[in-house]
mmCIF file of C-alpha atoms in Angstrom:
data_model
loop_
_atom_site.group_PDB
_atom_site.id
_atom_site.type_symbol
_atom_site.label_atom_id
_atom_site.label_comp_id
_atom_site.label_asym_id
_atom_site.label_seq_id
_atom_site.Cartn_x
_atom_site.Cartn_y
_atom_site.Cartn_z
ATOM 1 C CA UNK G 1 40.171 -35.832 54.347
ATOM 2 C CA UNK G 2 41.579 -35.764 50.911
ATOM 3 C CA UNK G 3 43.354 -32.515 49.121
ATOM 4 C CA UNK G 4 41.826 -31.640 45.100
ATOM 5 C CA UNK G 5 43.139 -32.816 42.440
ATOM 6 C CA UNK G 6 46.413 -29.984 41.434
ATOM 7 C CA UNK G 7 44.209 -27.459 38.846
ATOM 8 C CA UNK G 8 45.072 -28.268 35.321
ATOM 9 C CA UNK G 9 45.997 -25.336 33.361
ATOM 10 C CA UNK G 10 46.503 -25.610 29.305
ATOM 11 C CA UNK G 11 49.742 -23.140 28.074
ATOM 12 C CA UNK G 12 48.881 -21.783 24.937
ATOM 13 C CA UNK G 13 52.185 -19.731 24.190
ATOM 14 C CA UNK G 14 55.036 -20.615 22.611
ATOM 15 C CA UNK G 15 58.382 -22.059 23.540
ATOM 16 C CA UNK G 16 60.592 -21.213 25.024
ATOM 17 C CA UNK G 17 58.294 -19.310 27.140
ATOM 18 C CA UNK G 18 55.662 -22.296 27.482
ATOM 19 C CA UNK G 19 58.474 -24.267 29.552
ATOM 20 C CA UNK G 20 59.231 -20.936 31.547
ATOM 21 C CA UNK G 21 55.260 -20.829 32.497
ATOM 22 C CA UNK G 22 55.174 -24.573 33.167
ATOM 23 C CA UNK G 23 57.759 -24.187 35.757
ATOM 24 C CA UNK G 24 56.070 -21.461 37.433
ATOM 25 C CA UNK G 25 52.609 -23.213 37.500
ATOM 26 C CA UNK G 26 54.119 -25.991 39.036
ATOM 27 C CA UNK G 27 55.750 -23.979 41.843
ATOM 28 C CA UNK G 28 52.294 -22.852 42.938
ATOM 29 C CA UNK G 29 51.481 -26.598 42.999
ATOM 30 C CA UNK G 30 49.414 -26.643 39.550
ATOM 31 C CA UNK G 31 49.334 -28.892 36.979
ATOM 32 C CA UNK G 32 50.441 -27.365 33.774
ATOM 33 C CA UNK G 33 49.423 -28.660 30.256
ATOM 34 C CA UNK G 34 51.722 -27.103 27.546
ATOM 35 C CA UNK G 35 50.376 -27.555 24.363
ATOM 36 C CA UNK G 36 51.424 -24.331 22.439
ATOM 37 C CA UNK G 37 49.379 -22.628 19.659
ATOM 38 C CA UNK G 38 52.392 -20.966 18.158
ATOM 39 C CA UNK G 39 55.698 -21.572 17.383
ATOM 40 C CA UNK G 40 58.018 -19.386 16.654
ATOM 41 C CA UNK G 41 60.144 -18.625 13.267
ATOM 42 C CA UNK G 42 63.310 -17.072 13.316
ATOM 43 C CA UNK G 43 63.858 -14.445 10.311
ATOM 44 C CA UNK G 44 67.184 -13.438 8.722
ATOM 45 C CA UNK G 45 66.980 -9.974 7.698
ATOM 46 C CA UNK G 46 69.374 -8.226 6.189
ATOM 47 C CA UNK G 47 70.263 -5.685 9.011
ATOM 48 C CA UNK G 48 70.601 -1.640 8.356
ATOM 49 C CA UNK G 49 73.505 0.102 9.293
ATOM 50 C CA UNK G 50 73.363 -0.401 13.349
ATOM 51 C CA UNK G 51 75.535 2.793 13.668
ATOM 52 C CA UNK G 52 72.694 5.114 13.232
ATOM 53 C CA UNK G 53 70.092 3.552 15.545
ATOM 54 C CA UNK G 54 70.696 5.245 19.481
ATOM 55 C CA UNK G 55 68.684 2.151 20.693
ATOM 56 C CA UNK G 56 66.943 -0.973 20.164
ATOM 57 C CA UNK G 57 63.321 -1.102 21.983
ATOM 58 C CA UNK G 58 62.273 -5.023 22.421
ATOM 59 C CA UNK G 59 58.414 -6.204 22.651
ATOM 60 C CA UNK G 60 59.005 -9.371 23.710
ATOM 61 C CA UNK G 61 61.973 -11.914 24.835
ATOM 62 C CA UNK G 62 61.140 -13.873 21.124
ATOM 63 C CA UNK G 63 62.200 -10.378 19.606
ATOM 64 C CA UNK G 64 65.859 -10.320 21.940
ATOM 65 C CA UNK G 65 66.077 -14.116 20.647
ATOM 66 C CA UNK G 66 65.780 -13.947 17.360
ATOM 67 C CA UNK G 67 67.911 -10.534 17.342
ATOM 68 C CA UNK G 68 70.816 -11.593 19.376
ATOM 69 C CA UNK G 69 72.463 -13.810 17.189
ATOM 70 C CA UNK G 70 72.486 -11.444 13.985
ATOM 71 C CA UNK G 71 74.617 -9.434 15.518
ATOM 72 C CA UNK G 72 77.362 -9.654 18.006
ATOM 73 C CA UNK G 73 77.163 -5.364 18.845
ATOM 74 C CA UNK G 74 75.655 -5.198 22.726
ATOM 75 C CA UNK G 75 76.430 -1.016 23.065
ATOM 76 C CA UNK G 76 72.974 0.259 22.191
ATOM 77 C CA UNK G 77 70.823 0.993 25.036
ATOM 78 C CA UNK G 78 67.776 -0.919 25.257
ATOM 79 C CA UNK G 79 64.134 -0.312 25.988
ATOM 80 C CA UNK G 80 62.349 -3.499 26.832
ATOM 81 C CA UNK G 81 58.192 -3.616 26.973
ATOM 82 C CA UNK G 82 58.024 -5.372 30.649
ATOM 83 C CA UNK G 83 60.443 -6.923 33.023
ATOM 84 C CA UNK G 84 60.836 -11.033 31.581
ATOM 85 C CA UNK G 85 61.922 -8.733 28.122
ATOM 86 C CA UNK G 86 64.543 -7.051 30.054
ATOM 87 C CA UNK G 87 66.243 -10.012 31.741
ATOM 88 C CA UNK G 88 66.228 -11.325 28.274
ATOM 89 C CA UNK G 89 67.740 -8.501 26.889
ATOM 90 C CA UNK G 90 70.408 -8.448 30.268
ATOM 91 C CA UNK G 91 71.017 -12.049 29.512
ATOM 92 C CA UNK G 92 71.848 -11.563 25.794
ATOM 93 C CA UNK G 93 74.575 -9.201 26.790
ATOM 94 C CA UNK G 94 72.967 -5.752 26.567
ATOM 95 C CA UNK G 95 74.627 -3.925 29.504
ATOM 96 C CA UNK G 96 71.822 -0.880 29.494
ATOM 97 C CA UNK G 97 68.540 -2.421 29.878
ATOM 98 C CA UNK G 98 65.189 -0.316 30.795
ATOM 99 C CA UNK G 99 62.027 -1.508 31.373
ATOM 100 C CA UNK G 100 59.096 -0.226 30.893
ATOM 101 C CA UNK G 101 57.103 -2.886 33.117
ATOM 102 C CA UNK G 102 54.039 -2.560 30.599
ATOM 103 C CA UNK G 103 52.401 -2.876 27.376
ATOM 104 C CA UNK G 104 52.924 -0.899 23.921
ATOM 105 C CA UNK G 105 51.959 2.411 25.885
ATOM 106 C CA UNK G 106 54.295 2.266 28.727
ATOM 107 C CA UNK G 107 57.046 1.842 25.941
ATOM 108 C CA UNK G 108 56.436 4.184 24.025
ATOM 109 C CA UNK G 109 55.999 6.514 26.691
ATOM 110 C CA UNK G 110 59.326 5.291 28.626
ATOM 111 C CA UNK G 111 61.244 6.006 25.433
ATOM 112 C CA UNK G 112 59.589 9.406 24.911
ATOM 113 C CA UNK G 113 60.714 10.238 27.683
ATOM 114 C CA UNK G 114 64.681 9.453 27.151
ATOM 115 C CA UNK G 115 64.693 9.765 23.499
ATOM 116 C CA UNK G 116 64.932 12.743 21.165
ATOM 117 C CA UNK G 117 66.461 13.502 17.379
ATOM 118 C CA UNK G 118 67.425 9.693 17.732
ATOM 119 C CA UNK G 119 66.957 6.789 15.340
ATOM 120 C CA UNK G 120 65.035 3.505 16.968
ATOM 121 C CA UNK G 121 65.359 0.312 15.339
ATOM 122 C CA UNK G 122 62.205 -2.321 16.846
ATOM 123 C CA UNK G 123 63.103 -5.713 15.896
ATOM 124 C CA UNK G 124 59.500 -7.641 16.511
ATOM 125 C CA UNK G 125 57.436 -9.982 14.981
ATOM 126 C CA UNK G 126 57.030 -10.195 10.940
ATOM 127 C CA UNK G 127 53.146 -9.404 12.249
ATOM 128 C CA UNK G 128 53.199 -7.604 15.828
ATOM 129 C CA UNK G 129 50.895 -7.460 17.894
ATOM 130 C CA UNK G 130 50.488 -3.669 18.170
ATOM 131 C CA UNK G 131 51.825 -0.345 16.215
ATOM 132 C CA UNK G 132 54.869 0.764 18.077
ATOM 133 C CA UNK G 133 55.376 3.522 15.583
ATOM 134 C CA UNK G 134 51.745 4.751 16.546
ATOM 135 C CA UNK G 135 51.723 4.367 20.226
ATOM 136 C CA UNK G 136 55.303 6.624 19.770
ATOM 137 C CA UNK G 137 53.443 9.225 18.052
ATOM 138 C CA UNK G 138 50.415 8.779 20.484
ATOM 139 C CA UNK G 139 53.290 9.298 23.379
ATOM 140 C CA UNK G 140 54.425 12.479 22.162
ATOM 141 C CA UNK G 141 58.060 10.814 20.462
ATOM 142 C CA UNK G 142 57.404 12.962 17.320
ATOM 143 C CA UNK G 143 61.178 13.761 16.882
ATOM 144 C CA UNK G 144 62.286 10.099 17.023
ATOM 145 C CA UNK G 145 62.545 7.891 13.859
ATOM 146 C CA UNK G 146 61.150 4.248 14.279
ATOM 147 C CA UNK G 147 62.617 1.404 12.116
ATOM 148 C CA UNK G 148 60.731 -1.453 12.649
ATOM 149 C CA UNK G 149 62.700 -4.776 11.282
ATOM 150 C CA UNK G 150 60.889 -8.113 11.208
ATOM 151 C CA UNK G 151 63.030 -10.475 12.795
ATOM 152 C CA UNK G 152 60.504 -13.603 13.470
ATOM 153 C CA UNK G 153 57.143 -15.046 13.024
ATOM 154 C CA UNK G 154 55.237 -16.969 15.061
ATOM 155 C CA UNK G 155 52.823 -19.724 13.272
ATOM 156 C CA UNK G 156 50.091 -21.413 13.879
ATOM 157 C CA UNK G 157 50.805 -25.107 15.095
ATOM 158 C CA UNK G 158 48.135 -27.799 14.454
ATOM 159 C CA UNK G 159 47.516 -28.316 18.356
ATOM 160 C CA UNK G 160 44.379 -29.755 19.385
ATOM 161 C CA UNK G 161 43.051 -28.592 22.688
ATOM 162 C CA UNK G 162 43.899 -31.137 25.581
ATOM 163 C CA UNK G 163 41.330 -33.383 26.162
ATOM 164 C CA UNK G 164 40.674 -32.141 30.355
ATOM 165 C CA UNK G 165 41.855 -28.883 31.557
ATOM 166 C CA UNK G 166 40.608 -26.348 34.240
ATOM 167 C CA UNK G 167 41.811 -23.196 32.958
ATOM 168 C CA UNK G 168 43.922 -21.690 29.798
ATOM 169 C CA UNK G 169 46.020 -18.819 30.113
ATOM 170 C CA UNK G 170 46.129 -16.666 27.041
ATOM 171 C CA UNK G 171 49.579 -14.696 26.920
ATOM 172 C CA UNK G 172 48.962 -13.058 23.014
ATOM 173 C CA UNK G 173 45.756 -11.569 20.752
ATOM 174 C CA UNK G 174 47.033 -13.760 18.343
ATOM 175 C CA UNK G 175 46.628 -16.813 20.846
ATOM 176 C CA UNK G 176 43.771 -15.589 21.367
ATOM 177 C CA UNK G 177 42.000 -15.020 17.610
ATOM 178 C CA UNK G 178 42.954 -18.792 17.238
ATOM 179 C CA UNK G 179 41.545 -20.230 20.397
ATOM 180 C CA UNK G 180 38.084 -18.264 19.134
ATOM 181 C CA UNK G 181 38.455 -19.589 15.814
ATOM 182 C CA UNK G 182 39.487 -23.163 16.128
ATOM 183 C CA UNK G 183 38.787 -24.325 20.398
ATOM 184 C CA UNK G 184 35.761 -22.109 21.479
ATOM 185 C CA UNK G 185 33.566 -25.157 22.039
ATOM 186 C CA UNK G 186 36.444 -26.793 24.298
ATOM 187 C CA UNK G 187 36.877 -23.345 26.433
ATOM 188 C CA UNK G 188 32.939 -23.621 28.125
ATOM 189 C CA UNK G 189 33.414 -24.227 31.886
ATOM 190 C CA UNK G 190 37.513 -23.111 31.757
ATOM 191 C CA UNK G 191 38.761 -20.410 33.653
ATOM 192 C CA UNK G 192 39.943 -18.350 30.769
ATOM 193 C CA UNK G 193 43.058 -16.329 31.885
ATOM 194 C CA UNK G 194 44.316 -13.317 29.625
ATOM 195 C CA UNK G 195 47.037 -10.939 29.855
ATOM 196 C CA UNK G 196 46.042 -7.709 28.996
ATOM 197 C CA UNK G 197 42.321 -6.709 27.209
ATOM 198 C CA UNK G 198 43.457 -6.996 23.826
ATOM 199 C CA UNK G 199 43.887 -10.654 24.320
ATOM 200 C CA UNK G 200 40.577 -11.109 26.208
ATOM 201 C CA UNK G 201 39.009 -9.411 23.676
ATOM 202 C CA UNK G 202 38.277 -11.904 20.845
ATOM 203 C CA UNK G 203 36.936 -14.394 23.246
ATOM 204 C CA UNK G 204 34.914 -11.593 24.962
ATOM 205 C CA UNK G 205 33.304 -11.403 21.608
ATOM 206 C CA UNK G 206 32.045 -14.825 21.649
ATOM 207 C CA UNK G 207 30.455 -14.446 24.557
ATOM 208 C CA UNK G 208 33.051 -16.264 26.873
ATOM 209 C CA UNK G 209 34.015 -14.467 30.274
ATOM 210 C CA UNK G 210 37.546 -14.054 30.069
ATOM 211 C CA UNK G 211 39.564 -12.334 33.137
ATOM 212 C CA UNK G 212 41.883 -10.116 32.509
ATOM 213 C CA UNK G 213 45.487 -9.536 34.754
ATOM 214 C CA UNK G 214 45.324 -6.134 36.145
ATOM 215 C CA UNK G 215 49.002 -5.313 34.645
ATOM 216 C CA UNK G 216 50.332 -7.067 31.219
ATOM 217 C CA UNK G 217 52.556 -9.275 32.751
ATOM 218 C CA UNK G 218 52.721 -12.967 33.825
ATOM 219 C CA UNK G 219 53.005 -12.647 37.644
ATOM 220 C CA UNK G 220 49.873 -10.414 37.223
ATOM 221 C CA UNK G 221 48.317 -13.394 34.532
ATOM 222 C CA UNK G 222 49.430 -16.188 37.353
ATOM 223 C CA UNK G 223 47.975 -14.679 40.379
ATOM 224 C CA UNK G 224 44.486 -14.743 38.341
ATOM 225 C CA UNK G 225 44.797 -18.718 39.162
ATOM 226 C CA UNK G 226 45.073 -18.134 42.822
ATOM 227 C CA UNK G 227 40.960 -17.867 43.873
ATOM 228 C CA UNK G 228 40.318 -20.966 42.013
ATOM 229 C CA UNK G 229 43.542 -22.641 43.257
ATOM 230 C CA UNK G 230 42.300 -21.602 47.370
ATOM 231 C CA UNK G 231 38.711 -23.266 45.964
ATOM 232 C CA UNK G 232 39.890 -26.508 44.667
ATOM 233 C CA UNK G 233 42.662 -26.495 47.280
ATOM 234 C CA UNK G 234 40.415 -27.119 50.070
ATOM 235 C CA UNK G 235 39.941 -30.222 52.144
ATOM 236 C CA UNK G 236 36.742 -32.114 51.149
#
């Protein structure tokens, strides 16, 4: 009697988050493939007067990243989108972390609620993934002033798909519009893995049956991989 073959999984985020997943997969005794779709740009803006902002909200740990080191000021609070955000955030020195363990929506709705007259400043992506100023609004945060402030990009890399894999995980839309555009033909017969709906959904569109984590975060994304890990896990 002979174990499967570890299940080969393809990372399709960026680093440094690709190396983070990688050492996950290969505590639960898979095979990880990182061959990132993106890669990340840091941006140099010119920052506004900090003095003004009562917080910083983060959308992802690239936004703490490419924030940290324009600035050496740690006393705003911070609102981080999920929980791998706010250790980020607590790493970078920011003594007053909260997270909203979610997506855009818990966020927005987290600040909301502990927010009012105040100025926000959201360093994100140079093109984010959603409208923080919207879901605000949509939350109810009518009273607080949003200053978004591009701090990185992420760009296409010219990564071809790895030549065997079992499953992909999908951690962005944006890693998502360019594994429909440029590796549909490769995904057939994958486990396609996604984070939240918004990344499922240009593959959905294609007719490719992504699964979706039931929360937006990658413990919820991993534990997708466990019913096919029990399946190929067994002795044959």
């Amino acid at each position: 009697m002979t174990g499967a073959a570890p299940l080969r999984v393809w990372i399709t985020r960026a680093e440094p988050g690709a190396a983070r997943t990688a050492a996950r997969l290969r505590d639960m005794g898979l095979e990880p493939i990182v061959a990132p779709l993106l890669v990340v740009e840091p941006l140099t803006p010119a920052l506004p007067d900090l003095a003004i902002f009562a917080a910083l909200a983060f959308t992802s740990p690239n936004g703490v990243a490419a924030y940290a080191p324009l600035t050496p000021r740690r006393d705003h609070a911070v609102f981080a989108v999920g929980d791998a955000t706010a250790q980020a955030a607590s790493a970078a020195g920011f003594p007053d972390v909260r997270s909203a363990q979610g997506d855009l929506t818990a966020l927005a709705r987290l600040i909301a609620e502990s927010l009012s007259d105040a100025a926000l400043l959201i360093p994100q992506a140079e093109t984010p993934a959603g409208d923080m100023t919207a879901a605000l609004t949509q939350a109810g945060a009518r009273r607080i002033v949003a200053h978004p402030l591009p701090i990185y990009r992420a760009n296409p890399t010219a990564q071809p798909a790895p030549a065997a894999f079992d499953a992909v995980l999908i951690h962005s839309p944006r890693a998502a519009r360019l594994l429909a555009d440029r590796h549909a033909a490769a995904l057939h017969g994958a486990m396609i893995a996604c984070i939240s709906p918004a990344a499922a959904a240009p593959l959905a569109a294609l007719g490719l049956p992504p699964r979706v984590a039931p929360s937006p975060n990658e413990a919820a994304l991993l534990a997708i991989l466990n019913p096919t890990l029990g399946k190929r896990g067994a002795s044959v």
